[in-house]
Structure formats: C-alpha cells, structure tokens
Amino acid sequence: MSNYNFFCPTRVLFGQGSLNEFHKQPMPGKKALLVISNGQSTIKNGSLERVKKELAAANCEYVLFNEVAANPLKSTVEKGAQVARQENCDFVVALGGGSVMDAAKVMAMFIPQPSDDLWDYAGGKTGKLKPLDKEPLPWIAITTSAGTGSEVDTAGVITNPDTNEKIGVGGPDSLFAKFAIVDPELMKTVPPKFTAYQGFDALFHSLEGYISCVHNPMSDLVQRTAIENIGKYLPRAVKDGNDMEAREAVAFANTLSGYSMITSACTSEHSMEHAMSAYHPELPHGAGLIMIAKEYFTFWINKHLCDDRFIDMARFLGKQEANDPMDFIDALVKLEEDCGVSDLKMSDYGIKEDECMTMAVNARETMGGLFMADPAKTTHEEIAEIYRRAYK
C-alpha cells in the first residue's frame, strides 16, 4: 500500500526544558481543568507546581482533578467532566502519562455534551456511538512518561468495568491537542520497571504498525525511526533514569509511535492486551503486551505473510546480520532481557489459563477494528491459542 492520509495539527514542543515554554503559547481558554493521576509522582517531582506557575504566568485559572488511575475508568472521566462543568472550565490540561492524557482527552470531548453517560459516545460492544452534540473543549498535553504517544492522537483508552470493556473512545480531528509538551526532564523519576513497560508499549505501536495491512511509506518512516531509537536507548533509560540522552531518544520514539497510529494502525496485539487488563485492571498495559509479544509475533511469522518486514525489524532492533524472520524474535527477547522484563507472568496478575477464550472473544468484540489491520484474518481459536502459548 502506498496511499496514506496524514493529518496531525498538534504543535509539539520537544526537548529538555520545553515545559518552560508553556506560558508563552496561546492559551485556548481562561480556566483549565488540570488533570493528574491519583498518585504522588507529579507532586514529588515538582512538575505539578511548575505547571501551576506556568498557568499563572499565562493568566489562566485552574481546577485540579487528581483521580485518574493506571487504567482510567468510565466513571472517572464522567466525574472529571462533572467537575469541569460545575467550575465552568473552558479547556483541559493533562499532566501525566498515557492514562492521564487519555482520560483528559476524553473529558475534553465529553464535558460539552448534554449526556451524563460517556458510553453514549463510545463504541465497543455496548456503547451507543452517538455523534457528538457539541465540539470538544480544547486540551493541552504535558507528558511525563514515554509510552503511548497519546499527546498526538485523538482517542483515549477507557475501561468500563461493568461490561469488561477497555476501548478507545474519541476519534474526531477536533480532539487533537492544541499543543503538547514532551520534556524528557519530566521523565527522569519514572522507576526502571515502568520505564521499560512504557517503552515497550511505544515499541509495540510501531512494530504492529510495520506489519499491519495498512502500512505505507509514511508509516514506515515513522516506525523505523521509533523502533531504532527504542532498541538502542531503552535499556540505557531503564538502567539509569538520569541518562538524558537515552530519555530524550525514548521520548522521541514515543511521540513517533503516536504518529504511527495516525499514519497506520495498531494490530490485534493491542486488542488482546486490552482484554487482559479489562478483566485484570491492575495489569500495566505495557507489561501485558510484553507477556504476549513473543507468541503473537511468532504466530504471524509462521504465516509467512510479511517475512521481509520481520527481517527489517530485526535489523532496526540492532541485529544487523538478520536474514530470517525468526531473527526478529531473538532481537525482541534480547531487548526484553536487557530491560529486565523477560520473565513476566500472567499468573502473577491473577490471570488464569482457562480465561484464554474469554479474552479472545472480548478482544474482538470490544476492539474488533484493530483486527482489520492484521496481516490476515484470524479466528477466536487462533487468538486463544496465542494466549495459551504465552501463558505462564
């Protein structure tokens, strides 16, 4: 495929110290809903205080909302929207990792709508997928981790525990952030384990996109650069969080992997992990992806549908002598080992082997769109078998 449709109007301020440029940007409103996680990281590392000062310097008020969990819930988005409506906020600022940006983005979409039920505007198995009644509020992304690329796309992954759905909500062009700040200095305090999980999440966006049936010259360009940077620099960032060259390279790869989702698409691996953490919300998204990656990509290698692309990806990850698709698996496993995440187990998060078919069905029913980007069609049985082979 050579055709592509690329549109990403978000201005990205990238690099060390770029948070200092926040107040110099045109503000899209006068009063922000400032969204952070329910943890302490932005308080302890000082980034929250810095953003408050930047908002003050930009002559903007704010209301703090600090209830976003690692896998943001439908009810949390609805509560944040209610706060914004009551406080007459006219834009949203996200300060945090992918979960915070996803939640804030969907809040920005939901705040102006007349409904109190987010699932009126969601898809999946049970959402009504109604058209938006009003345009979303503008929002600003300040990312403190390198994992999702959510600062440059238009959907947020939200969990509805009542229906065991973890799905992307949003999508209109009006949900692109007005501007995004990607400052690697804000990522220095991310613990090694989560640096690895987040980095692999970004990696899989690009690996999946590179073998997808919707790949194209533009996506190839983005994905190759992202894969190369993560392969070279993620182990260094995991080993030493203060290695700013490594932090910057991984942050760059993360934003590129956001562009990967705009220029092509993730494949069913992401649907499969969303099913895992829909039933087990304590499972970090990146960790779940790592757990199934080896067997997932081996499944496609055995189909021999894109052998050359797997050889490409092995070389992108540093295995320059690669000449066999399975060399990619060797390179991927080595990267996992170098980052200390090669021994993750589903069972450690309460996942049972007899859930494999349940998760396979859930993955397709709730995020079936990503299966359409796969190199070929699959069955429930094939997806369940990938889970079984990955299980430990």
Coordinates of C-alpha atoms in Angstrom, one line a residue:
M1 CA 0.0 0.0 0.0
S2 CA 1.4 3.4 -0.9
N3 CA -1.5 5.7 -0.2
Y4 CA -1.8 7.5 3.2
N5 CA -3.8 10.2 4.8
F6 CA -1.7 12.1 7.4
F7 CA -3.1 15.0 9.5
C8 CA -1.7 16.0 12.9
P9 CA -2.1 19.6 13.7
T10 CA -0.8 19.4 17.3
R11 CA 2.2 21.7 17.9
V12 CA 4.8 19.7 19.7
L13 CA 7.3 21.4 21.9
F14 CA 10.0 18.8 22.3
G15 CA 13.2 18.6 24.3
Q16 CA 14.8 19.3 27.7
G17 CA 13.4 22.4 29.4
S18 CA 10.4 22.7 27.0
L19 CA 7.9 22.9 29.9
N20 CA 9.4 26.4 30.5
E21 CA 7.8 27.4 27.1
F22 CA 4.3 26.6 28.3
H23 CA 3.2 30.1 29.3
K24 CA 4.5 31.6 26.0
Q25 CA 1.9 29.6 24.0
P26 CA -1.5 30.9 23.0
M27 CA -3.9 29.6 25.6
P28 CA -7.2 28.2 24.3
G29 CA -9.2 29.4 27.3
K30 CA -9.1 31.1 30.7
K31 CA -9.9 28.4 33.2
A32 CA -8.4 24.9 32.9
L33 CA -9.4 21.5 34.4
L34 CA -5.9 20.4 35.3
V35 CA -5.9 16.6 35.3
I36 CA -3.3 14.4 37.0
S37 CA -3.1 10.9 38.3
N38 CA -4.3 9.6 41.7
G39 CA -0.6 9.0 42.7
Q40 CA 2.1 11.3 44.0
S41 CA 4.6 11.4 41.2
T42 CA 3.8 14.9 39.8
I43 CA 3.8 16.3 43.3
K44 CA 7.0 14.7 44.4
N45 CA 9.0 15.5 41.2
G46 CA 7.7 19.1 41.3
S47 CA 6.1 19.1 37.8
L48 CA 2.6 19.9 39.2
E49 CA 3.9 23.0 41.0
R50 CA 5.8 24.1 37.8
V51 CA 2.6 23.7 35.7
K52 CA 0.6 25.7 38.2
K53 CA 3.2 28.5 37.9
E54 CA 3.1 28.3 34.1
L55 CA -0.7 28.6 34.1
A56 CA -0.5 31.7 36.4
A57 CA 2.1 33.2 34.1
A58 CA -0.3 32.7 31.2
N59 CA -3.1 34.4 33.3
C60 CA -5.2 31.2 33.5
E61 CA -7.1 29.8 36.5
Y62 CA -7.3 26.1 37.1
V63 CA -9.3 23.4 39.0
L64 CA -7.3 20.4 40.0
F65 CA -8.7 16.9 39.3
N66 CA -6.4 14.1 40.7
E67 CA -8.3 10.9 40.4
V68 CA -7.1 9.2 37.3
A69 CA -5.9 5.6 37.8
A70 CA -3.5 3.5 35.7
N71 CA -6.3 2.1 33.6
P72 CA -8.7 5.1 33.6
L73 CA -12.3 4.3 34.3
K74 CA -15.5 5.5 32.6
S75 CA -16.8 6.8 36.0
T76 CA -13.6 8.8 36.5
V77 CA -14.0 10.5 33.1
E78 CA -17.6 11.3 33.9
K79 CA -16.7 12.7 37.3
G80 CA -13.9 14.9 35.9
A81 CA -16.4 16.2 33.3
Q82 CA -18.9 17.0 36.0
V83 CA -16.3 19.0 38.0
A84 CA -15.4 20.9 34.8
R85 CA -19.0 21.7 34.1
Q86 CA -19.6 22.9 37.6
E87 CA -16.5 25.0 37.6
N88 CA -17.1 26.5 34.1
C89 CA -13.7 25.3 32.8
D90 CA -13.2 26.1 29.2
F91 CA -10.1 23.9 28.4
V92 CA -8.3 20.9 29.8
V93 CA -4.6 20.4 30.7
A94 CA -3.3 16.9 31.1
L95 CA -0.1 16.4 33.2
G96 CA 1.0 12.8 33.4
G97 CA 1.5 9.6 31.4
G98 CA -0.7 7.9 28.9
S99 CA -3.6 7.2 31.2
V100 CA -3.8 10.8 32.3
M101 CA -3.7 12.0 28.7
D102 CA -6.3 9.5 27.6
A103 CA -8.6 10.4 30.4
A104 CA -8.2 14.2 30.0
K105 CA -8.6 14.0 26.2
V106 CA -11.9 12.1 26.6
M107 CA -13.0 14.5 29.3
A108 CA -12.4 17.3 26.9
M109 CA -14.7 15.6 24.4
F110 CA -17.4 14.8 27.0
I111 CA -17.6 18.0 29.0
P112 CA -19.7 20.0 26.5
Q113 CA -22.1 17.1 25.7
P114 CA -25.6 17.1 27.3
S115 CA -25.3 13.5 28.4
D116 CA -24.1 12.2 31.8
D117 CA -23.2 8.8 30.3
L118 CA -19.9 8.6 28.5
W119 CA -20.9 5.3 26.8
D120 CA -23.5 7.3 24.7
Y121 CA -20.4 8.4 22.7
A122 CA -18.4 5.2 22.9
G123 CA -18.3 2.2 20.5
G124 CA -17.2 -1.3 21.6
K125 CA -19.8 -3.9 22.3
T126 CA -22.3 -1.8 24.4
G127 CA -21.6 1.8 23.5
K128 CA -24.3 3.8 21.6
L129 CA -21.7 5.6 19.4
K130 CA -23.9 8.7 19.1
P131 CA -22.4 11.6 17.2
L132 CA -21.2 14.4 19.4
D133 CA -23.8 17.1 20.1
K134 CA -21.1 19.8 20.6
E135 CA -17.5 20.3 19.7
P136 CA -15.0 19.1 22.3
L137 CA -13.2 21.6 24.5
P138 CA -9.5 22.3 23.6
W139 CA -6.9 20.4 25.6
I140 CA -3.1 20.6 26.2
A141 CA -0.9 17.6 26.8
I142 CA 2.1 17.6 29.1
T143 CA 3.6 14.1 29.1
T144 CA 5.6 12.8 32.0
S145 CA 6.3 9.3 30.6
A146 CA 7.3 7.7 27.2
G147 CA 4.8 5.0 26.4
T148 CA 1.6 5.8 24.5
G149 CA 2.1 8.7 22.1
S150 CA -1.3 9.9 23.3
E151 CA -0.1 13.5 23.1
V152 CA -0.5 13.5 19.3
D153 CA -3.6 11.3 18.6
T154 CA -7.3 11.7 19.0
A155 CA -8.6 8.8 21.1
G156 CA -8.3 7.7 24.7
V157 CA -8.4 4.2 26.1
I158 CA -11.1 4.0 28.8
T159 CA -12.3 1.0 30.9
N160 CA -15.9 0.2 31.7
P161 CA -15.7 -2.4 34.5
D162 CA -19.4 -3.1 34.4
T163 CA -19.1 -4.5 30.8
N164 CA -15.4 -5.6 30.9
E165 CA -14.7 -3.3 28.0
K166 CA -11.4 -1.4 27.6
I167 CA -11.7 0.5 24.4
G168 CA -10.6 3.6 22.5
V169 CA -13.1 6.5 22.9
G170 CA -13.0 9.6 20.8
G171 CA -11.5 10.0 17.3
P172 CA -12.6 13.2 15.7
D173 CA -10.0 15.6 14.4
S174 CA -11.2 18.2 16.9
L175 CA -9.6 16.0 19.7
F176 CA -6.0 16.7 18.6
A177 CA -4.3 18.6 21.4
K178 CA -3.8 22.3 20.8
F179 CA -0.2 21.8 21.8
A180 CA 1.9 19.1 23.5
I181 CA 5.0 19.4 25.7
V182 CA 7.4 16.5 25.6
D183 CA 10.1 17.3 28.1
P184 CA 12.4 14.4 28.9
E185 CA 13.4 16.1 32.2
L186 CA 9.9 15.3 33.5
M187 CA 10.6 11.6 32.9
K188 CA 13.8 11.2 35.0
T189 CA 11.9 9.9 38.1
V190 CA 9.9 7.2 36.3
P191 CA 11.0 3.9 38.0
P192 CA 13.0 1.4 35.9
K193 CA 10.2 -1.1 35.7
F194 CA 7.7 1.4 34.4
T195 CA 10.3 3.0 32.1
A196 CA 10.5 -0.5 30.5
Y197 CA 6.8 -1.1 30.4
Q198 CA 6.1 2.3 28.8
G199 CA 9.0 2.0 26.3
F200 CA 7.7 -1.4 25.1
D201 CA 4.2 0.0 24.7
A202 CA 5.7 2.6 22.4
L203 CA 7.7 -0.1 20.6
F204 CA 4.7 -2.3 20.0
H205 CA 2.7 0.6 18.5
S206 CA 5.4 0.8 15.8
L207 CA 6.1 -3.0 15.4
E208 CA 2.4 -3.7 15.0
G209 CA 2.0 -0.8 12.5
Y210 CA 5.0 -2.0 10.5
I211 CA 3.4 -5.4 9.8
S212 CA -0.1 -4.1 9.5
C213 CA -2.0 -4.4 6.3
V214 CA -2.3 -0.6 6.2
H215 CA 1.4 0.2 6.3
N216 CA 2.6 2.8 3.8
P217 CA 5.7 4.8 3.1
M218 CA 4.9 7.5 5.7
S219 CA 4.2 5.0 8.5
D220 CA 7.3 3.0 7.5
L221 CA 9.4 6.2 8.0
V222 CA 7.9 6.9 11.4
Q223 CA 8.0 3.3 12.7
R224 CA 11.6 2.6 11.6
T225 CA 12.9 5.6 13.5
A226 CA 10.9 4.7 16.6
I227 CA 12.0 1.1 16.6
E228 CA 15.6 2.0 16.1
N229 CA 15.6 4.6 19.0
I230 CA 13.9 2.2 21.4
G231 CA 16.1 -0.7 20.5
K232 CA 19.2 1.4 21.1
Y233 CA 18.3 3.6 24.0
L234 CA 15.6 1.9 26.1
P235 CA 18.0 -0.4 28.0
R236 CA 20.0 2.7 28.9
A237 CA 17.0 4.6 30.2
V238 CA 16.0 1.6 32.3
K239 CA 19.4 1.3 33.7
D240 CA 19.9 5.0 34.5
G241 CA 16.9 7.3 34.6
N242 CA 19.2 10.3 34.6
D243 CA 20.8 9.4 31.3
M244 CA 19.2 12.3 29.4
E245 CA 20.4 11.3 26.0
A246 CA 18.6 8.0 26.4
R247 CA 15.5 9.6 28.0
E248 CA 15.3 12.1 25.1
A249 CA 15.7 9.3 22.5
V250 CA 12.9 7.2 24.0
A251 CA 10.6 10.2 24.4
F252 CA 11.2 11.0 20.7
A253 CA 10.4 7.4 19.8
N254 CA 7.2 7.6 22.0
T255 CA 5.9 10.6 20.1
L256 CA 6.7 8.9 16.8
S257 CA 4.7 5.9 17.9
G258 CA 1.8 8.2 18.4
Y259 CA 2.2 9.3 14.8
S260 CA 2.4 5.6 13.9
M261 CA -1.3 5.2 15.0
I262 CA -2.2 8.2 12.8
T263 CA -0.4 7.0 9.7
S264 CA -1.3 3.3 10.0
A265 CA -2.7 1.4 13.0
C266 CA -2.0 -0.9 15.8
T267 CA -3.0 -4.6 15.2
S268 CA -4.8 -7.1 17.3
E269 CA -2.0 -7.4 19.8
H270 CA -3.3 -4.2 21.4
S271 CA -6.9 -5.6 21.4
M272 CA -5.6 -8.7 23.1
E273 CA -3.9 -6.8 25.8
H274 CA -6.9 -4.6 26.4
A275 CA -8.9 -7.7 27.0
M276 CA -6.4 -8.9 29.6
S277 CA -6.4 -5.6 31.6
A278 CA -10.2 -5.2 31.1
Y279 CA -10.6 -8.2 33.3
H280 CA -7.5 -7.6 35.4
P281 CA -7.1 -3.8 35.7
E282 CA -4.1 -3.9 38.0
L283 CA -2.1 -5.3 35.0
P284 CA 0.0 -2.5 33.4
H285 CA -0.7 -2.2 29.7
G286 CA 3.0 -2.4 28.7
A287 CA 3.5 -5.4 30.9
G288 CA 0.6 -7.2 29.3
L289 CA 1.9 -6.5 25.8
I290 CA 5.3 -7.9 26.8
M291 CA 3.7 -11.1 28.1
I292 CA 2.1 -12.0 24.8
A293 CA 4.5 -10.4 22.3
K294 CA 6.8 -13.3 21.6
E295 CA 4.0 -15.7 20.8
Y296 CA 1.9 -13.1 19.0
F297 CA 4.7 -12.2 16.5
T298 CA 5.7 -15.8 16.1
F299 CA 2.2 -16.6 15.1
W300 CA 2.5 -14.1 12.2
I301 CA 6.0 -15.2 11.3
N302 CA 4.7 -18.8 10.9
K303 CA 2.1 -17.4 8.4
H304 CA 4.9 -16.2 6.2
L305 CA 2.9 -13.2 5.1
C306 CA 5.5 -10.5 5.7
D307 CA 8.8 -12.2 6.2
D308 CA 10.8 -9.3 4.8
R309 CA 9.2 -6.9 7.3
F310 CA 10.2 -9.1 10.3
I311 CA 13.8 -9.2 8.9
D312 CA 13.6 -5.4 8.6
M313 CA 12.5 -5.1 12.2
A314 CA 15.2 -7.4 13.5
R315 CA 17.8 -5.1 11.9
F316 CA 16.0 -2.0 13.2
L317 CA 16.5 -3.5 16.7
G318 CA 20.2 -3.9 16.1
K319 CA 20.6 -7.4 14.7
Q320 CA 22.2 -6.2 11.5
E321 CA 23.1 -9.7 10.2
A322 CA 19.4 -10.7 10.3
N323 CA 18.3 -12.8 7.3
D324 CA 15.5 -14.9 8.8
P325 CA 12.1 -13.7 10.2
M326 CA 12.8 -15.5 13.5
D327 CA 15.8 -13.3 14.0
F328 CA 13.3 -10.7 15.0
I329 CA 12.1 -12.8 17.9
D330 CA 15.7 -13.2 19.0
A331 CA 16.2 -9.4 18.9
L332 CA 12.9 -8.8 20.7
V333 CA 13.7 -11.3 23.5
K334 CA 17.2 -9.9 23.9
L335 CA 15.7 -6.4 24.3
E336 CA 13.3 -7.8 27.0
E337 CA 16.2 -9.4 28.8
D338 CA 18.3 -6.2 28.6
C339 CA 15.4 -4.3 30.2
G340 CA 14.7 -6.9 32.9
V341 CA 11.2 -7.8 31.7
S342 CA 11.6 -11.2 30.0
D343 CA 10.1 -13.2 32.9
L344 CA 6.7 -11.5 33.3
K345 CA 3.9 -13.9 34.1
M346 CA 0.1 -13.6 33.5
S347 CA -0.4 -15.7 36.6
D348 CA 1.2 -13.1 38.7
Y349 CA -1.7 -10.8 38.0
G350 CA -4.4 -13.3 38.6
I351 CA -5.0 -14.3 35.0
K352 CA -6.0 -18.0 34.7
E353 CA -5.3 -20.2 31.7
D354 CA -9.0 -21.0 31.3
E355 CA -9.7 -17.4 30.5
C356 CA -7.9 -17.6 27.1
M357 CA -11.1 -18.0 25.1
T358 CA -13.0 -15.4 27.1
M359 CA -10.3 -12.9 26.5
A360 CA -10.1 -13.8 22.8
V361 CA -13.8 -13.2 22.3
N362 CA -13.6 -10.0 24.3
A363 CA -10.7 -8.6 22.3
R364 CA -12.6 -9.0 19.0
E365 CA -16.0 -7.9 20.3
T366 CA -14.7 -4.7 22.0
M367 CA -11.8 -3.6 19.7
G368 CA -12.5 -5.5 16.5
G369 CA -11.3 -2.6 14.4
L370 CA -7.7 -3.4 15.1
F371 CA -8.1 -7.0 13.9
M372 CA -8.9 -5.4 10.5
A373 CA -5.4 -4.1 10.4
D374 CA -3.8 -7.5 10.9
P375 CA -1.8 -9.1 8.0
A376 CA -4.7 -11.7 7.6
K377 CA -7.9 -12.8 9.2
T378 CA -7.9 -14.9 12.4
T379 CA -10.3 -17.0 14.4
H380 CA -11.2 -16.9 18.1
E381 CA -9.4 -20.2 18.4
E382 CA -6.2 -18.8 17.0
I383 CA -6.2 -15.8 19.3
A384 CA -7.0 -18.0 22.3
E385 CA -4.0 -20.3 21.3
I386 CA -1.7 -17.3 21.3
Y387 CA -2.7 -16.6 24.9
R388 CA -2.2 -20.2 25.8
R389 CA 1.3 -20.4 24.4
A390 CA 2.2 -17.2 26.1
Y391 CA 0.7 -18.2 29.5
K392 CA 3.0 -18.8 32.4

